[in-house]
Coordinates of C-alpha atoms in Angstrom, one line a residue:
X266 CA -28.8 4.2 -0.4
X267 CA -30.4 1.3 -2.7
X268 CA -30.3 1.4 -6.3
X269 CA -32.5 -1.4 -6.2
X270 CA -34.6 -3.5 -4.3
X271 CA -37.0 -6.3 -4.2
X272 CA -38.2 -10.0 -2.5
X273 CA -36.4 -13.0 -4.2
X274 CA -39.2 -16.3 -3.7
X275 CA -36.8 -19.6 -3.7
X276 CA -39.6 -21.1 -4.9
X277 CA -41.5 -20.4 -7.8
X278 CA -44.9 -20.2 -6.3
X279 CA -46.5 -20.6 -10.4
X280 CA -44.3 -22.9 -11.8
X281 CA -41.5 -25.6 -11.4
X282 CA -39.9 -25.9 -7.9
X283 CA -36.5 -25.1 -9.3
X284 CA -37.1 -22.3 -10.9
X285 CA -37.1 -18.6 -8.3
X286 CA -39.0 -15.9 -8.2
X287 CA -37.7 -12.1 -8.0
X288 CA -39.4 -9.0 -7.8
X289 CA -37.5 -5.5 -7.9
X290 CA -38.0 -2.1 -8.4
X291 CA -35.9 1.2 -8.4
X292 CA -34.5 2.2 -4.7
X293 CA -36.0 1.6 -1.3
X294 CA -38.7 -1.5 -1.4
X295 CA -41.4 0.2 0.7
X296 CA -43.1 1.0 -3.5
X297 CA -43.0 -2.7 -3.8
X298 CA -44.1 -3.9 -0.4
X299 CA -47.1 -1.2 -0.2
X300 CA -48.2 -2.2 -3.9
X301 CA -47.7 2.0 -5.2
X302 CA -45.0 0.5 -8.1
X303 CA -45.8 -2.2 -10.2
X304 CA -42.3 -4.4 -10.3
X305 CA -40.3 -5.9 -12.9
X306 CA -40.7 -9.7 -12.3
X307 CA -38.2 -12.4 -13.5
X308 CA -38.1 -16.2 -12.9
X309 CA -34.7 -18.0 -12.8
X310 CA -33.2 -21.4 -13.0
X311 CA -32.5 -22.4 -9.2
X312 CA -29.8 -24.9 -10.1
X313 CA -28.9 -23.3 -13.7
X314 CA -29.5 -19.6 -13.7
X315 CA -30.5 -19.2 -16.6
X316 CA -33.1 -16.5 -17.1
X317 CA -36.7 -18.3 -18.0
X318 CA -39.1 -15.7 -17.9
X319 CA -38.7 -11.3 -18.0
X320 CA -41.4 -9.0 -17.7
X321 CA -40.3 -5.5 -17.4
X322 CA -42.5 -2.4 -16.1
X323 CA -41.7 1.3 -16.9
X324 CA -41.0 3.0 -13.6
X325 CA -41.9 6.6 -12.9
X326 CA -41.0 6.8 -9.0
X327 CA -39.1 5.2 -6.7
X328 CA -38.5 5.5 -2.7
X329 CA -35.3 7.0 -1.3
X330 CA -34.1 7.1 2.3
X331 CA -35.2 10.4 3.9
X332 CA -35.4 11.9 7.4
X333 CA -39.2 12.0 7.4
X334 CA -41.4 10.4 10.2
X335 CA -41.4 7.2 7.6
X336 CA -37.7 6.8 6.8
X337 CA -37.9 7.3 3.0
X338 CA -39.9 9.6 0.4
X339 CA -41.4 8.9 -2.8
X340 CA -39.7 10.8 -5.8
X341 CA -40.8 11.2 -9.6
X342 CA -38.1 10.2 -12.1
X343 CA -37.0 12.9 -14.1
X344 CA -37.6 10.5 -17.1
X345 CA -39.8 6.7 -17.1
X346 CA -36.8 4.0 -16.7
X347 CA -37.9 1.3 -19.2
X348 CA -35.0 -1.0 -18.7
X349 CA -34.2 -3.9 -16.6
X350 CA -33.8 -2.9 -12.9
X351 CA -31.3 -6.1 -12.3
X352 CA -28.8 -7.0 -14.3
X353 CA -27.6 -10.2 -14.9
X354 CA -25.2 -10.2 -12.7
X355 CA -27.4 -9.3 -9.9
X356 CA -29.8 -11.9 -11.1
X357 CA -26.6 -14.8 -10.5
X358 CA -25.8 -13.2 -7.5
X359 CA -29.7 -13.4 -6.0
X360 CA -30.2 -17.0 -7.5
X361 CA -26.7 -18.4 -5.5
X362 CA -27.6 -16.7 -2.1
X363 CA -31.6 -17.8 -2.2
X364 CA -30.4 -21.5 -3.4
X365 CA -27.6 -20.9 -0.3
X366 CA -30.3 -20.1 2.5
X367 CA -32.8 -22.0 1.0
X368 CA -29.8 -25.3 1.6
X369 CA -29.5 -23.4 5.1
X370 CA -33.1 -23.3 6.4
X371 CA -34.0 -26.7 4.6
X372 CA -37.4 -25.0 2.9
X373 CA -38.2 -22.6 0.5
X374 CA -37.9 -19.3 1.6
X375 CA -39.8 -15.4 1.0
X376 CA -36.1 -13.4 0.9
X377 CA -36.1 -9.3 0.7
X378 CA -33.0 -8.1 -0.8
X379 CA -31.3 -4.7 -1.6
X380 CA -28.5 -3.4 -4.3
X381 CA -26.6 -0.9 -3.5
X382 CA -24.7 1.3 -6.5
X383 CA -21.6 -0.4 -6.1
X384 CA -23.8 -3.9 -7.2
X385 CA -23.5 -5.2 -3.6
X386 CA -26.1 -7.6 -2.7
X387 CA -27.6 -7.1 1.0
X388 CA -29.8 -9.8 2.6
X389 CA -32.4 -8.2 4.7
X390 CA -34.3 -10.5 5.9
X391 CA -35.4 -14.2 4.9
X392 CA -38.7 -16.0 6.1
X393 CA -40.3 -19.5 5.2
X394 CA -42.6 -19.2 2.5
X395 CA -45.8 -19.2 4.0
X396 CA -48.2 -19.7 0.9
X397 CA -46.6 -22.9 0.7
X398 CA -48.1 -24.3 4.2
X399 CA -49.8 -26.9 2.9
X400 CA -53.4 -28.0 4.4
X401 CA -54.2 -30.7 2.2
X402 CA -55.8 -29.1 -0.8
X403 CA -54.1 -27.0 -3.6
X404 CA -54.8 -23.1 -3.7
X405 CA -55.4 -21.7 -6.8
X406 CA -54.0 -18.1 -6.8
X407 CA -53.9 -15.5 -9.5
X408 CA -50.9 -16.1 -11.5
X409 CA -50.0 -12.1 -12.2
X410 CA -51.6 -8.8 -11.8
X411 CA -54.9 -8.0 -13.6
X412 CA -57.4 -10.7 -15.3
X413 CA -56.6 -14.0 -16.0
X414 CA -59.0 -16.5 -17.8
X415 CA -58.3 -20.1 -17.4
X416 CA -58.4 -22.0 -20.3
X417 CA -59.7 -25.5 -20.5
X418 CA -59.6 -25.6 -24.3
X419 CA -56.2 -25.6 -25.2
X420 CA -55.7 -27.2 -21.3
X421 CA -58.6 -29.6 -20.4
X422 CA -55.6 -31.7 -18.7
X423 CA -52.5 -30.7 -16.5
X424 CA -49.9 -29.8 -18.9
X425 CA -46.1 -31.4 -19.1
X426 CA -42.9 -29.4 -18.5
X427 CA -42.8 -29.7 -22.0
X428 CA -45.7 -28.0 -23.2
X429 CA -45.0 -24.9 -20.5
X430 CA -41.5 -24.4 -22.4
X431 CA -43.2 -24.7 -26.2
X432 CA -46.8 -23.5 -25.9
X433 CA -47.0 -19.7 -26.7
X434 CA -48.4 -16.3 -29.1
X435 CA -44.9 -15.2 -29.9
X436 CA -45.1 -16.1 -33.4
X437 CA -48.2 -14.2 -33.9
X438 CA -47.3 -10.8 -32.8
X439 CA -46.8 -9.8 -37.0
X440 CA -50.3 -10.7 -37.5
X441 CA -51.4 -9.1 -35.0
X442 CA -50.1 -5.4 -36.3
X443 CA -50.8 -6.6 -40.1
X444 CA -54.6 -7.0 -39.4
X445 CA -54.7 -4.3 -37.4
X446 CA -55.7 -5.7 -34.3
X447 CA -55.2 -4.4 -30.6
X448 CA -54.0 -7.7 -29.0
X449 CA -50.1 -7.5 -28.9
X450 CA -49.9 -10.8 -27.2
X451 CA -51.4 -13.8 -25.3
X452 CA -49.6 -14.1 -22.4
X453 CA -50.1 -17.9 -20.7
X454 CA -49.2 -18.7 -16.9
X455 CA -50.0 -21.9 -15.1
X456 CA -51.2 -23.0 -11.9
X457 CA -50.6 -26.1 -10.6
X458 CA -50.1 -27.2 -14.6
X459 CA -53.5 -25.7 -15.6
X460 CA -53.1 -23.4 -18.6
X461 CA -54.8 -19.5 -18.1
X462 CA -54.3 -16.9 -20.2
X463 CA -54.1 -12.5 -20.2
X464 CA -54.4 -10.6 -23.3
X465 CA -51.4 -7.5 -23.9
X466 CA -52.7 -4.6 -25.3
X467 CA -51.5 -2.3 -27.9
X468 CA -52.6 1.5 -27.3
X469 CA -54.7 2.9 -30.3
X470 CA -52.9 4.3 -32.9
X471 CA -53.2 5.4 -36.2
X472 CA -50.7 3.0 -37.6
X473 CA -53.1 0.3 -36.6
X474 CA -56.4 1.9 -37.9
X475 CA -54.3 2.1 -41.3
X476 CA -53.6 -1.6 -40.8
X477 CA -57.0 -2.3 -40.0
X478 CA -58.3 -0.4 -42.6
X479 CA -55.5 -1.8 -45.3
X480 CA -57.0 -5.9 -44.5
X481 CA -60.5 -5.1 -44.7
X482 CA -60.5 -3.5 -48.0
X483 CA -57.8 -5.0 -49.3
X484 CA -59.9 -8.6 -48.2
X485 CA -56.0 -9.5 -47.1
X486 CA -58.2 -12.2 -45.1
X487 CA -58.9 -13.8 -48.2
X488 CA -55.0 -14.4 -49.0
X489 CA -54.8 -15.5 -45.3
X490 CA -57.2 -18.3 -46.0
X491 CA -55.9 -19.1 -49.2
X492 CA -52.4 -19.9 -47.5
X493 CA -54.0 -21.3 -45.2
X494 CA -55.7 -23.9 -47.0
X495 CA -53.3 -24.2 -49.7
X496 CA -49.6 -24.5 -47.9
X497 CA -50.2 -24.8 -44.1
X498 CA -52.8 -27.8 -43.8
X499 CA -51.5 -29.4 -47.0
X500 CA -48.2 -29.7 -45.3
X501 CA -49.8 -30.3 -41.8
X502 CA -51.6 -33.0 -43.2
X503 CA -48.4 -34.7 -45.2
X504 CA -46.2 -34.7 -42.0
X505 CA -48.7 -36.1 -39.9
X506 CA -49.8 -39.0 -42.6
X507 CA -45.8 -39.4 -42.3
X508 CA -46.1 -39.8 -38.8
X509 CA -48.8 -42.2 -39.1
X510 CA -47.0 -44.8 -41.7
X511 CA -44.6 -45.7 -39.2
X512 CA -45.8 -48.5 -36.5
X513 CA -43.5 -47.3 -33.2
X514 CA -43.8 -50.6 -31.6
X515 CA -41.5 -52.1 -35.0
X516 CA -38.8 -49.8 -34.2
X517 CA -35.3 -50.6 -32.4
X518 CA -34.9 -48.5 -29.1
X519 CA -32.5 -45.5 -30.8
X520 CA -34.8 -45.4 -33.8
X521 CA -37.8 -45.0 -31.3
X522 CA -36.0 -42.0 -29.8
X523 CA -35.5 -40.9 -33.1
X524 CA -38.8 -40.8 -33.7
X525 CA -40.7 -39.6 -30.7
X526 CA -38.0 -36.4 -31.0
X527 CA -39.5 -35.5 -34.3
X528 CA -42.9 -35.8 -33.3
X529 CA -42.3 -33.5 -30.5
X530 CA -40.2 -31.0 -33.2
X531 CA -43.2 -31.0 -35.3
X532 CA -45.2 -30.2 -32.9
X533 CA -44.0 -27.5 -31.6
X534 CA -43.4 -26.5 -35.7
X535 CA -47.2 -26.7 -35.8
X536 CA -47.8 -24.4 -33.2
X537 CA -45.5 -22.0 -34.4
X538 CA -47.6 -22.4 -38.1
X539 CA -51.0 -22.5 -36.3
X540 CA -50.4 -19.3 -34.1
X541 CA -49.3 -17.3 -37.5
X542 CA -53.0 -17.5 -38.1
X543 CA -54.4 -16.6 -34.9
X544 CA -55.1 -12.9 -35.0
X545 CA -56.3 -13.2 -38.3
X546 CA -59.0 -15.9 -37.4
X547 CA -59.9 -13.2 -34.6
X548 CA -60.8 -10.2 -36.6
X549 CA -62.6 -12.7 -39.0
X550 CA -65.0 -13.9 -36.5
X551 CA -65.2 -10.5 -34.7
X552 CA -66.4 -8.9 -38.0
X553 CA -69.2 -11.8 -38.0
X554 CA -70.0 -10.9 -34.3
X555 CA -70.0 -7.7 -35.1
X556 CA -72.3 -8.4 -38.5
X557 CA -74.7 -10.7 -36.8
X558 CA -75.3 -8.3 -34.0
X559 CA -76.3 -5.6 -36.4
X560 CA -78.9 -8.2 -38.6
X561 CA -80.6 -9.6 -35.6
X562 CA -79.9 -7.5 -32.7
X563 CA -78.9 -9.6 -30.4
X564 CA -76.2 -9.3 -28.5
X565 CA -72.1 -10.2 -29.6
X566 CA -71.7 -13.0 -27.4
X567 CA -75.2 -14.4 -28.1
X568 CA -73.5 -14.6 -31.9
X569 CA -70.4 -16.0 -30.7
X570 CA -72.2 -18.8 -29.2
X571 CA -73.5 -20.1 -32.4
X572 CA -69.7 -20.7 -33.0
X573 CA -68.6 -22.6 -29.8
X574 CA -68.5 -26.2 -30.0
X575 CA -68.2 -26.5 -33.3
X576 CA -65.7 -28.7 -34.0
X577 CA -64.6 -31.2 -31.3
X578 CA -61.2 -29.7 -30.7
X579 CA -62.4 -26.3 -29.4
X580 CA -65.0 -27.9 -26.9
X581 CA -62.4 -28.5 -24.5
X582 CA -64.1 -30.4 -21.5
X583 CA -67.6 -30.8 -23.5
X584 CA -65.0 -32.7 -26.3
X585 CA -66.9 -36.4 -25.0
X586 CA -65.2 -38.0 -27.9
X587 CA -62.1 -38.3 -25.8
X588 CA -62.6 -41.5 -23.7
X589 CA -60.7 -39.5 -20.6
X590 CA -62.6 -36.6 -20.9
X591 CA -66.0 -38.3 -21.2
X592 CA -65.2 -39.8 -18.0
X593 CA -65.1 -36.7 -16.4
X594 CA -67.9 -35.3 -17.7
X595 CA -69.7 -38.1 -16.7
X596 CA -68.3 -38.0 -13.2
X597 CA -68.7 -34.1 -13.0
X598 CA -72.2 -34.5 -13.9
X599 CA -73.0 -37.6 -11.5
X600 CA -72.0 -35.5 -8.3
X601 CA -74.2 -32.0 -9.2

């Protein structure tokens, strides 16, 4: 009998080409294959295996062998599992076999795997993987389950390896709850180095009506502004004017590599800072959505658009004062 199972894709179809793909769930795969449980995903270092990426989903049922017409039977936990259905040994073991018959086929490969409950790994079968045929021209697939929006503000070009690893909402999750505001998270996937984005919701709660209730009358959004404007782009500001004084072509090579690290810390430091402001800045403009609707009755998004554009770092592609960007707009709108 399985204690787990799953497919193991030696190839991360999203992301780098040495990272892996794995997909389990509790007992038999025939939940996972037929789509009726929703899997914990993880994505692995091929080479490393270190753990890069976790999502775990609760788990009500599973699929146990059975002498049916079908082989197994679906059965209803007695309580939701809400832990991790491999462990990190099993993920070690998965990453060295699909790196070993990866090596052994010479191409990436769509592996199904089982776990038995002494923590044995069985191979069950291993295919090429065929997403990966390639016809000349890249296919843009949905990077997860549910929605996804693709973002050409924050990603108007392909993004580095190095963006990927630093770009993200984690630091804005406290916000979030303090303002009251649904969004947990922003979760960010990319294809083919293009940035798009899902939204993680919180379930109402009364905790977060007395948050939401709290900031608004409170006018906690004022404070928010005020640290805003009197600490975080004070000291955005000084750093980068730092940054500025030096001339990079002066410096010796170590000093150079010196320098180009920092830059890259504080950016990733400003990101961090920025995000901290997020949800606040959301419920702000959502109240004046919200407001506006009401005065002229017009529609939210019809208020929202009197916002886009408004500075040249939100308008993403439309932003013509980048040289690179006003060349593809020019070309974009040469071949309608």
């Amino acid at each position: 009998e399985a204690k787990s199972s799953g497919v193991c894709f030696s190839k991360n179809l999203w992301g780098k080409p040495d990272e892996i793909m794995v997909e389990a769930v509790l007992g038999q795969g025939e939940g996972l294959v037929g789509g009726e449980i929703t899997p914990d995903r993880y994505v692995v270092g091929k080479y490393t295996s270190k753990l890069c990426f976790k999502e775990l989903s609760p788990q009500t049922h599973k699929f146990v062998r059975s002498d049916n017409i079908d082989g197994v039977e679906k059965v209803a936990l007695a309580e939701p599992f809400e832990g991790s259905v491999l462990s990190p040994r099993n993920i070690k073991a998965l990453t060295m076999a699909a790196r070993a018959i990866e090596e052994f086929y010479n191409r990436p490969q769509d592996i199904e795997f089982a776990i038995d409950e002494d923590d044995t790994l069985f191979i069950l079968q291993s295919r090429p993987i065929t997403t990966l045929e390639s016809t000349g021209a890249l296919s843009f697939l949905p990077p997860g389950e549910g929605f996804w929006t693709f973002d050409p503000t924050h990603f108007p070009r392909p993004a580095s390896p190095w963006l990927r690893d630093n770009y993200g909402f984690q630091y804005a999750a406290h916000n979030s709850r303090r303002t009251g505001c649904m969004i947990k998270d922003i979760k960010f996937r990319f294809v083919h180095q293009f940035g798009y984005s899902q939204p993680d919701f919180l379930p109402p709660s009364e905790a977060l009506e007395r948050a939401a209730e709290a900031y608004w009358s409170k006018k906690l959004y004022e404070d928010d502004y005020r640290e805003f404007t009197d600490f975080f782009r004070p000291e955005c500001e000084a750093l980068q004017d730092e940054l500025h004084s030096v001339n990079p072509s002066s410096l010796s090579h170590r000093a150079l590599a010196t320098y180009v690290a920092r830059c890259f810390d504080l950016t990733a430091e400003f990101w961090k800072r920025h995000h901290t402001y997020t949800f606040p800045a959301f419920v702000v403009v959502g109240d004046y959505m919200n407001r506006m609707a009401e005065m002229t009755g017009k529609d939210e998004m019809d208020t929202l658009a009197l916002l886009e554009s408004a500075s040249p770092e939100s308008r993403g592609l439309l932003n013509r004062e980048d040289p690179l960007l006003a060349d593809m707009y020019d070309l974009l709108t040469k071949s309608e």
